[in-house]
Amino acid sequence: MSVSPFHVVVLPGDGIGPEVMTQAMRVLDAVRPHLHRPVEVEECWIGGAAIDRFGVPLPQETRDACLAADAVLLAAVGGPKWDHLPVSQAPEAGLLGLRKAMAVFANLRPAVVYPALADASPLKRERVEGVDLLVVRELTGGLYYGPAGRKETPEGEPFAYNTMRYTRSEVRRVAQAAFEAARQRRHHVTSVDKANVLEVSRFWREEVTAVAKEYPDVALDHLYVDNAAMQLATRPGQFDVLLAENTFGDILSDEAAAITGSLGLLPSASLGKGARGFYEPVHGSAPDIAGKGTANPIAQILSLAMLLRYSAQEVQAAEAIEEAVRQTIAAGYRTPDIAQSNETAIGTQEMGNAILDALASCYPSA
Ligand code: NAD
């Protein structure tokens, strides 16, 4: 019986995007023989590259292809060439439009500190060694989307307001995403709120607690956001999955990223209903190094691993890729962004080669 293929839309985008995506595609080709389903790849245009070719950052064809796909893998968009364009026509508008169209509501950002790179962290080695956490951020609700505006008080003084507001289903679906992710990790969710002050946080806490009942194998605790920010900077190793609403998650995910000290290593996933997801490195198009062959492809390769884990349910392949990256870093391979002054740096392609070699040892029969 033939198995229906898993359909991935690939969006290399701008700047270093095509360079790092090439390496991710080599890794995909290497794991293909070990996957349960064939994977079909369709490459589409987005961002500045799409503006140059079609005059718009998100061509209809790309949008349609992404909406029909099982998963989308993006590299990055943007660059100085398009900086003069109005916000609504800029490369980044294509990305925002796509995220919206795909109705992704949970953003997953792992932050892993590799022992060999612990000195790149702004925190002391002993504080960050062993850090392996995942921030799950609500992406479509809260302050960024609630009623907002500007008015005047009865006395004529101008004021502005935003509203943090969450429905039960909005909280429950992102909480479920966090608990599901915890099941693939160390079975521990820490939910972040400000329930000592905000009504919406009290509601958030009640709803997350209700969802936890469906996951008796996952431990749940709660932290106030100010304490969470402090704990992240002092004892980040205690966290497995950190769950937060949109604004708190925005801030905490960047704090967690900063702890790792290496932008070129950070992948992300944005999940919608069902298993469909949107995967991309945390970094941008790095125009300052585009075309030089020195970009670090690891964040892109780890974004592919997340795609295989969360959308394709190919957990073994995801683990093999993550292990290959760990081994490559442990063996001392460094692109310039993660090299110390006394270390020799290699290029994008060489880093891809080293990861492919390590991957072959994760699959001895290959
Ligand atoms: P950036 O992440 O592109 O670069 C910040 C710094 O990190 C640069 O010095 C860059 O060289 C370095 N860097 C980033 N990724 C790297 C990698 N893989 N390997 C080695 N070094 C790497 O952020 P920026 O400079 O603020 O933005 C540049 C452009 O990217 C802008 O047009 C911005 O709008 C866009 N951007 C896009 C996305 C996205 O597509 N999701 C995200 C952020 C920024």
Short mmCIF file of C-alpha atoms and ligand atoms in Angstrom, two decimals:
data_model
loop_
_atom_site.label_atom_id
_atom_site.label_comp_id
_atom_site.label_asym_id
_atom_site.label_seq_id
_atom_site.Cartn_x
_atom_site.Cartn_y
_atom_site.Cartn_z
CA MET A 1 0.00 0.00 0.00
CA SER A 2 1.45 3.41 -0.90
CA VAL A 3 1.74 6.04 1.82
CA SER A 4 0.73 9.60 0.96
CA PRO A 5 3.76 11.91 0.86
CA PHE A 6 4.37 14.57 3.48
CA HIS A 7 4.34 17.89 1.66
CA VAL A 8 6.78 20.62 2.72
CA VAL A 9 6.91 24.12 1.24
CA VAL A 10 10.42 25.54 1.47
CA LEU A 11 10.96 29.32 1.47
CA PRO A 12 14.66 30.28 1.22
CA GLY A 13 13.89 34.04 1.16
CA ASP A 14 16.67 36.62 1.32
CA GLY A 15 20.23 37.27 2.50
CA ILE A 16 21.80 34.16 4.04
CA GLY A 17 18.43 32.38 3.69
CA PRO A 18 19.25 30.42 0.50
CA GLU A 19 22.73 29.52 1.85
CA VAL A 20 21.50 28.01 5.11
CA MET A 21 18.47 26.40 3.45
CA THR A 22 20.75 24.52 1.03
CA GLN A 23 22.41 22.83 4.02
CA ALA A 24 19.05 21.98 5.60
CA MET A 25 17.97 20.34 2.33
CA ARG A 26 21.15 18.24 2.27
CA VAL A 27 20.29 17.06 5.79
CA LEU A 28 16.73 16.27 4.73
CA ASP A 29 18.07 14.20 1.84
CA ALA A 30 20.32 12.31 4.24
CA VAL A 31 17.45 11.32 6.56
CA ARG A 32 14.96 10.55 3.78
CA PRO A 33 15.75 6.80 3.63
CA HIS A 34 14.92 6.54 7.34
CA LEU A 35 11.54 8.31 7.27
CA HIS A 36 8.21 6.52 7.51
CA ARG A 37 6.70 8.62 4.72
CA PRO A 38 8.19 10.11 1.58
CA VAL A 39 8.72 13.87 1.85
CA GLU A 40 7.90 16.10 -1.10
CA VAL A 41 9.54 19.52 -1.23
CA GLU A 42 8.13 22.50 -3.11
CA GLU A 43 10.23 25.68 -3.20
CA CYS A 44 8.40 29.04 -3.33
CA TRP A 45 9.21 32.75 -3.36
CA ILE A 46 8.82 35.08 -0.40
CA GLY A 47 10.16 38.39 0.94
CA GLY A 48 12.52 40.61 -1.02
CA ALA A 49 13.21 37.90 -3.59
CA ALA A 50 9.46 37.76 -4.31
CA ILE A 51 9.25 41.56 -4.50
CA ASP A 52 12.03 41.60 -7.10
CA ARG A 53 10.32 38.91 -9.17
CA PHE A 54 6.59 39.51 -8.69
CA GLY A 55 6.35 42.95 -7.04
CA VAL A 56 4.82 41.59 -3.81
CA PRO A 57 6.38 39.95 -0.72
CA LEU A 58 3.83 37.13 -0.55
CA PRO A 59 2.69 36.03 -4.02
CA GLN A 60 -0.68 34.29 -4.18
CA GLU A 61 1.00 31.12 -5.42
CA THR A 62 3.22 30.97 -2.33
CA ARG A 63 0.29 31.63 -0.02
CA ASP A 64 -1.80 28.91 -1.65
CA ALA A 65 1.07 26.42 -1.60
CA CYS A 66 1.71 27.07 2.11
CA LEU A 67 -1.95 26.70 3.01
CA ALA A 68 -2.07 23.36 1.18
CA ALA A 69 1.18 22.08 2.74
CA ASP A 70 1.70 19.83 5.77
CA ALA A 71 4.51 22.12 6.95
CA VAL A 72 6.42 25.21 5.86
CA LEU A 73 10.16 25.72 6.34
CA LEU A 74 11.31 29.34 6.04
CA ALA A 75 14.86 30.70 6.19
CA ALA A 76 14.62 34.52 6.55
CA VAL A 77 13.41 37.60 4.72
CA GLY A 78 14.47 41.23 4.47
CA GLY A 79 17.51 43.35 3.77
CA PRO A 80 18.64 46.93 3.09
CA LYS A 81 17.61 46.72 -0.57
CA TRP A 82 13.93 46.78 0.49
CA ASP A 83 14.20 48.98 3.60
CA HIS A 84 12.73 52.01 1.77
CA LEU A 85 9.40 50.24 1.13
CA PRO A 86 6.36 51.08 3.25
CA VAL A 87 5.77 48.54 6.04
CA SER A 88 2.78 47.00 4.27
CA GLN A 89 4.86 46.21 1.15
CA ALA A 90 8.12 45.24 2.89
CA PRO A 91 9.52 41.68 2.86
CA GLU A 92 8.52 41.21 6.52
CA ALA A 93 4.87 41.91 5.58
CA GLY A 94 4.95 38.69 3.55
CA LEU A 95 5.99 36.76 6.61
CA LEU A 96 3.38 38.29 8.90
CA GLY A 97 0.70 37.71 6.26
CA LEU A 98 1.69 34.08 5.97
CA ARG A 99 1.74 33.44 9.72
CA LYS A 100 -1.73 34.96 9.91
CA ALA A 101 -3.07 32.94 6.98
CA MET A 102 -1.72 29.73 8.51
CA ALA A 103 -3.48 30.55 11.81
CA VAL A 104 -0.54 29.46 13.94
CA PHE A 105 -1.17 30.15 17.63
CA ALA A 106 1.68 28.49 19.53
CA ASN A 107 5.30 29.56 19.11
CA LEU A 108 7.89 27.06 20.31
CA ARG A 109 11.43 28.26 20.92
CA PRO A 110 13.98 25.87 22.37
CA ALA A 111 17.04 27.28 24.10
CA VAL A 112 19.84 24.77 24.48
CA VAL A 113 23.29 25.49 25.88
CA TYR A 114 25.85 23.09 24.41
CA PRO A 115 28.61 22.29 26.92
CA ALA A 116 31.35 23.25 24.43
CA LEU A 117 29.72 26.67 23.89
CA ALA A 118 28.76 27.46 27.48
CA ASP A 119 31.39 30.22 27.58
CA ALA A 120 29.50 32.10 24.82
CA SER A 121 26.67 32.69 27.29
CA PRO A 122 26.59 36.02 29.10
CA LEU A 123 25.94 33.94 32.26
CA LYS A 124 28.59 31.98 34.12
CA ARG A 125 29.30 28.48 32.79
CA GLU A 126 28.13 26.77 35.99
CA ARG A 127 24.75 28.53 35.70
CA VAL A 128 24.04 27.55 32.11
CA GLU A 129 25.61 24.15 31.68
CA GLY A 130 22.88 21.64 30.90
CA VAL A 131 20.23 24.24 30.02
CA ASP A 132 17.70 22.66 27.65
CA LEU A 133 14.37 24.46 27.79
CA LEU A 134 11.47 25.26 25.50
CA VAL A 135 9.45 28.47 25.61
CA VAL A 136 5.87 28.01 24.37
CA ARG A 137 4.40 31.44 23.63
CA GLU A 138 0.80 32.21 22.75
CA LEU A 139 0.97 33.99 19.41
CA THR A 140 -2.39 35.38 18.32
CA GLY A 141 -4.08 36.85 21.40
CA GLY A 142 -3.48 39.09 24.40
CA LEU A 143 -2.23 42.67 24.41
CA TYR A 144 -0.98 42.66 20.83
CA TYR A 145 -4.42 41.89 19.41
CA GLY A 146 -6.94 43.12 22.03
CA PRO A 147 -8.93 46.34 21.68
CA ALA A 148 -6.56 49.31 21.55
CA GLY A 149 -6.72 52.99 20.82
CA ARG A 150 -6.23 56.59 21.86
CA LYS A 151 -8.80 58.80 23.56
CA GLU A 152 -9.09 61.74 25.87
CA THR A 153 -10.10 61.85 29.51
CA PRO A 154 -13.17 63.99 30.37
CA GLU A 155 -10.62 66.69 31.33
CA GLY A 156 -9.18 66.58 27.81
CA GLU A 157 -5.92 64.75 28.60
CA PRO A 158 -4.90 62.31 25.87
CA PHE A 159 -4.35 58.66 26.78
CA ALA A 160 -3.69 55.37 25.02
CA TYR A 161 -4.73 51.85 25.93
CA ASN A 162 -4.25 48.20 25.00
CA THR A 163 -6.28 45.33 26.35
CA MET A 164 -5.06 41.92 27.43
CA ARG A 165 -7.84 39.50 26.80
CA TYR A 166 -7.99 35.73 26.39
CA THR A 167 -10.84 33.33 25.72
CA ARG A 168 -10.97 29.86 27.25
CA SER A 169 -10.25 28.15 23.92
CA GLU A 170 -7.28 30.44 23.23
CA VAL A 171 -5.68 29.52 26.55
CA ARG A 172 -6.52 25.83 26.36
CA ARG A 173 -5.18 25.19 22.87
CA VAL A 174 -1.78 26.76 23.60
CA ALA A 175 -1.64 24.99 26.97
CA GLN A 176 -2.30 21.70 25.15
CA ALA A 177 0.57 22.47 22.77
CA ALA A 178 2.85 23.00 25.81
CA PHE A 179 1.77 19.77 27.52
CA GLU A 180 2.13 17.80 24.28
CA ALA A 181 5.65 19.18 23.83
CA ALA A 182 6.48 18.36 27.47
CA ARG A 183 5.48 14.75 26.79
CA GLN A 184 8.28 14.60 24.24
CA ARG A 185 10.70 16.12 26.75
CA ARG A 186 11.05 15.94 30.54
CA HIS A 187 7.33 16.06 31.41
CA HIS A 188 7.35 19.40 33.22
CA VAL A 189 5.43 22.60 32.36
CA THR A 190 5.96 25.90 34.17
CA SER A 191 3.14 28.30 33.36
CA VAL A 192 4.00 32.00 33.63
CA ASP A 193 1.48 34.69 34.58
CA LYS A 194 0.90 37.68 36.82
CA ALA A 195 -2.01 36.21 38.74
CA ASN A 196 -1.25 38.32 41.81
CA VAL A 197 -2.27 41.43 39.83
CA LEU A 198 -4.07 40.64 36.56
CA GLU A 199 -7.53 39.11 36.24
CA VAL A 200 -6.64 37.70 32.84
CA SER A 201 -3.70 35.91 34.51
CA ARG A 202 -5.99 34.39 37.14
CA PHE A 203 -8.15 33.07 34.32
CA TRP A 204 -5.04 31.85 32.47
CA ARG A 205 -3.93 29.94 35.58
CA GLU A 206 -7.37 28.31 36.06
CA GLU A 207 -7.55 27.22 32.43
CA VAL A 208 -3.99 25.86 32.32
CA THR A 209 -4.70 23.94 35.54
CA ALA A 210 -7.84 22.47 33.93
CA VAL A 211 -5.86 21.34 30.87
CA ALA A 212 -3.21 19.77 33.14
CA LYS A 213 -5.82 17.23 34.30
CA GLU A 214 -5.69 15.69 30.81
CA TYR A 215 -1.92 15.21 31.26
CA PRO A 216 -1.40 13.42 34.58
CA ASP A 217 2.07 12.35 33.44
CA VAL A 218 3.21 16.00 33.15
CA ALA A 219 4.04 18.07 36.25
CA LEU A 220 2.68 21.63 36.30
CA ASP A 221 3.80 24.59 38.35
CA HIS A 222 3.15 28.32 38.09
CA LEU A 223 5.48 31.32 38.32
CA TYR A 224 4.81 35.05 38.31
CA VAL A 225 6.42 36.61 35.26
CA ASP A 226 8.81 38.82 37.25
CA ASN A 227 10.07 35.78 39.15
CA ALA A 228 10.29 33.77 35.90
CA ALA A 229 12.51 36.47 34.35
CA MET A 230 14.74 36.39 37.42
CA GLN A 231 14.90 32.59 37.59
CA LEU A 232 15.80 32.45 33.89
CA ALA A 233 18.79 34.66 34.56
CA THR A 234 19.86 32.86 37.76
CA ARG A 235 18.82 29.18 37.52
CA PRO A 236 17.75 28.49 33.90
CA GLY A 237 18.60 24.79 34.24
CA GLN A 238 15.45 24.17 36.32
CA PHE A 239 13.10 24.70 33.35
CA ASP A 240 11.76 22.17 30.87
CA VAL A 241 8.75 23.84 29.17
CA LEU A 242 7.90 27.47 29.96
CA LEU A 243 4.36 28.40 28.89
CA ALA A 244 3.38 32.07 28.60
CA GLU A 245 0.85 34.38 27.00
CA ASN A 246 1.90 36.55 24.08
CA THR A 247 3.60 39.56 25.70
CA PHE A 248 5.26 37.68 28.55
CA GLY A 249 6.34 34.97 26.09
CA ASP A 250 7.79 37.53 23.68
CA ILE A 251 10.07 38.87 26.40
CA LEU A 252 10.95 35.56 28.05
CA SER A 253 11.75 33.81 24.75
CA ASP A 254 14.27 36.54 23.90
CA GLU A 255 15.74 36.34 27.39
CA ALA A 256 16.09 32.55 27.01
CA ALA A 257 17.69 33.04 23.58
CA ALA A 258 20.19 35.53 25.00
CA ILE A 259 21.25 32.99 27.62
CA THR A 260 22.48 30.62 24.92
CA GLY A 261 24.64 33.40 23.46
CA SER A 262 24.35 32.07 19.91
CA LEU A 263 21.70 33.45 17.53
CA GLY A 264 22.86 31.16 14.72
CA LEU A 265 21.87 28.07 16.71
CA LEU A 266 18.26 28.88 17.58
CA PRO A 267 15.33 27.28 15.72
CA SER A 268 11.61 27.92 16.19
CA ALA A 269 8.25 26.41 15.38
CA SER A 270 4.81 27.98 15.14
CA LEU A 271 1.99 25.49 15.37
CA GLY A 272 -1.63 25.76 14.33
CA LYS A 273 -4.54 23.37 14.43
CA GLY A 274 -3.66 19.75 13.79
CA ALA A 275 -0.04 19.02 13.07
CA ARG A 276 0.55 21.78 10.54
CA GLY A 277 3.39 24.10 11.42
CA PHE A 278 5.61 26.91 10.30
CA TYR A 279 9.33 26.50 11.05
CA GLU A 280 12.10 29.09 10.90
CA PRO A 281 15.37 30.07 12.55
CA VAL A 282 15.12 32.85 15.15
CA HIS A 283 17.73 34.89 13.29
CA GLY A 284 17.06 37.17 10.33
CA SER A 285 18.60 37.38 6.86
CA ALA A 286 21.97 38.67 8.17
CA PRO A 287 22.68 40.94 5.16
CA ASP A 288 26.10 41.81 6.64
CA ILE A 289 27.40 38.30 5.89
CA ALA A 290 25.11 37.26 3.00
CA GLY A 291 26.95 35.73 0.06
CA LYS A 292 30.18 35.19 2.03
CA GLY A 293 29.58 31.52 2.72
CA THR A 294 30.16 31.99 6.45
CA ALA A 295 26.61 31.85 7.84
CA ASN A 296 25.89 29.27 10.51
CA PRO A 297 23.36 26.77 9.08
CA ILE A 298 22.60 25.11 12.45
CA ALA A 299 19.47 27.11 13.35
CA GLN A 300 18.03 26.23 9.94
CA ILE A 301 18.95 22.57 10.29
CA LEU A 302 17.44 22.44 13.79
CA SER A 303 14.27 24.10 12.43
CA LEU A 304 14.05 21.18 10.00
CA ALA A 305 14.46 18.80 12.96
CA MET A 306 11.56 20.54 14.72
CA LEU A 307 9.45 20.18 11.56
CA LEU A 308 10.18 16.46 11.45
CA ARG A 309 9.35 16.11 15.17
CA TYR A 310 6.19 18.19 15.50
CA SER A 311 4.53 18.12 12.07
CA ALA A 312 5.81 14.91 10.45
CA GLN A 313 5.91 12.88 13.72
CA GLU A 314 9.35 11.62 12.64
CA VAL A 315 10.82 11.81 16.14
CA GLN A 316 13.74 9.46 15.46
CA ALA A 317 14.95 11.50 12.51
CA ALA A 318 14.60 14.70 14.56
CA GLU A 319 16.64 13.17 17.38
CA ALA A 320 19.29 11.95 14.96
CA ILE A 321 19.70 15.46 13.51
CA GLU A 322 19.85 17.05 16.96
CA GLU A 323 22.42 14.49 18.07
CA ALA A 324 24.49 15.10 14.91
CA VAL A 325 24.51 18.84 15.70
CA ARG A 326 25.55 18.14 19.32
CA GLN A 327 28.39 15.88 18.15
CA THR A 328 29.56 18.39 15.55
CA ILE A 329 29.74 21.18 18.12
CA ALA A 330 31.41 18.87 20.67
CA ALA A 331 34.00 17.91 18.03
CA GLY A 332 34.98 21.59 17.75
CA TYR A 333 33.51 22.62 14.38
CA ARG A 334 32.73 26.36 14.46
CA THR A 335 31.39 28.92 12.02
CA PRO A 336 32.75 32.44 12.76
CA ASP A 337 29.73 33.47 14.84
CA ILE A 338 30.42 30.76 17.45
CA ALA A 339 34.22 30.56 17.21
CA GLN A 340 36.42 31.88 20.02
CA SER A 341 39.45 33.93 18.98
CA ASN A 342 41.73 30.90 19.35
CA GLU A 343 39.49 28.61 17.25
CA THR A 344 39.62 28.06 13.48
CA ALA A 345 36.35 28.89 11.78
CA ILE A 346 34.80 27.01 8.88
CA GLY A 347 32.17 28.04 6.33
CA THR A 348 28.48 27.21 5.85
CA GLN A 349 29.13 24.33 3.45
CA GLU A 350 31.85 22.79 5.66
CA MET A 351 29.56 22.95 8.68
CA GLY A 352 26.92 21.17 6.58
CA ASN A 353 29.51 18.51 5.66
CA ALA A 354 30.48 17.98 9.31
CA ILE A 355 26.84 17.58 10.36
CA LEU A 356 26.22 15.11 7.52
CA ASP A 357 29.25 13.07 8.62
CA ALA A 358 27.99 13.01 12.20
CA LEU A 359 24.52 12.08 10.97
CA ALA A 360 25.95 9.09 9.14
CA SER A 361 27.30 7.82 12.46
CA CYS A 362 23.84 8.28 14.05
CA TYR A 363 22.53 5.98 11.29
CA PRO A 364 25.29 3.34 11.08
CA SER A 365 23.49 1.37 8.38
CA ALA A 366 23.23 4.37 6.04
P1 NAD B 1 19.83 39.22 11.96
O1 NAD B 1 19.39 38.09 12.82
O2 NAD B 1 19.68 39.03 10.51
O3 NAD B 1 21.39 39.53 12.26
C1 NAD B 1 21.87 39.94 13.54
C2 NAD B 1 23.37 39.60 13.65
O4 NAD B 1 23.51 38.19 13.80
C3 NAD B 1 24.17 39.97 12.39
O5 NAD B 1 25.45 40.41 12.77
C4 NAD B 1 24.27 38.68 11.63
O6 NAD B 1 25.40 38.56 10.82
C5 NAD B 1 24.29 37.64 12.75
N1 NAD B 1 23.65 36.38 12.33
C6 NAD B 1 22.33 36.14 12.19
N2 NAD B 1 22.12 34.88 11.76
C7 NAD B 1 23.34 34.31 11.63
C8 NAD B 1 23.78 33.04 11.22
N3 NAD B 1 22.93 32.08 10.86
N4 NAD B 1 25.11 32.81 11.19
C9 NAD B 1 25.99 33.75 11.55
N5 NAD B 1 25.63 34.99 11.97
C10 NAD B 1 24.32 35.27 11.99
O7 NAD B 1 19.04 40.50 12.46
P2 NAD B 1 19.05 41.99 11.89
O8 NAD B 1 20.44 42.38 11.47
O9 NAD B 1 18.36 42.79 12.91
O10 NAD B 1 18.13 41.95 10.61
C11 NAD B 1 18.59 41.79 9.27
C12 NAD B 1 17.41 41.65 8.34
O11 NAD B 1 16.70 40.45 8.67
C13 NAD B 1 16.40 42.79 8.45
O12 NAD B 1 15.94 43.09 7.15
C14 NAD B 1 15.31 42.22 9.33
O13 NAD B 1 14.06 42.82 9.07
C15 NAD B 1 15.33 40.78 8.88
N6 NAD B 1 14.79 39.83 9.90
C16 NAD B 1 14.04 38.82 9.41
C17 NAD B 1 13.55 37.87 10.27
C18 NAD B 1 12.76 36.73 9.69
O14 NAD B 1 12.80 36.52 8.49
N7 NAD B 1 12.07 35.95 10.51
C19 NAD B 1 13.85 37.93 11.64
C20 NAD B 1 14.66 38.97 12.10
C21 NAD B 1 15.13 39.93 11.20
#
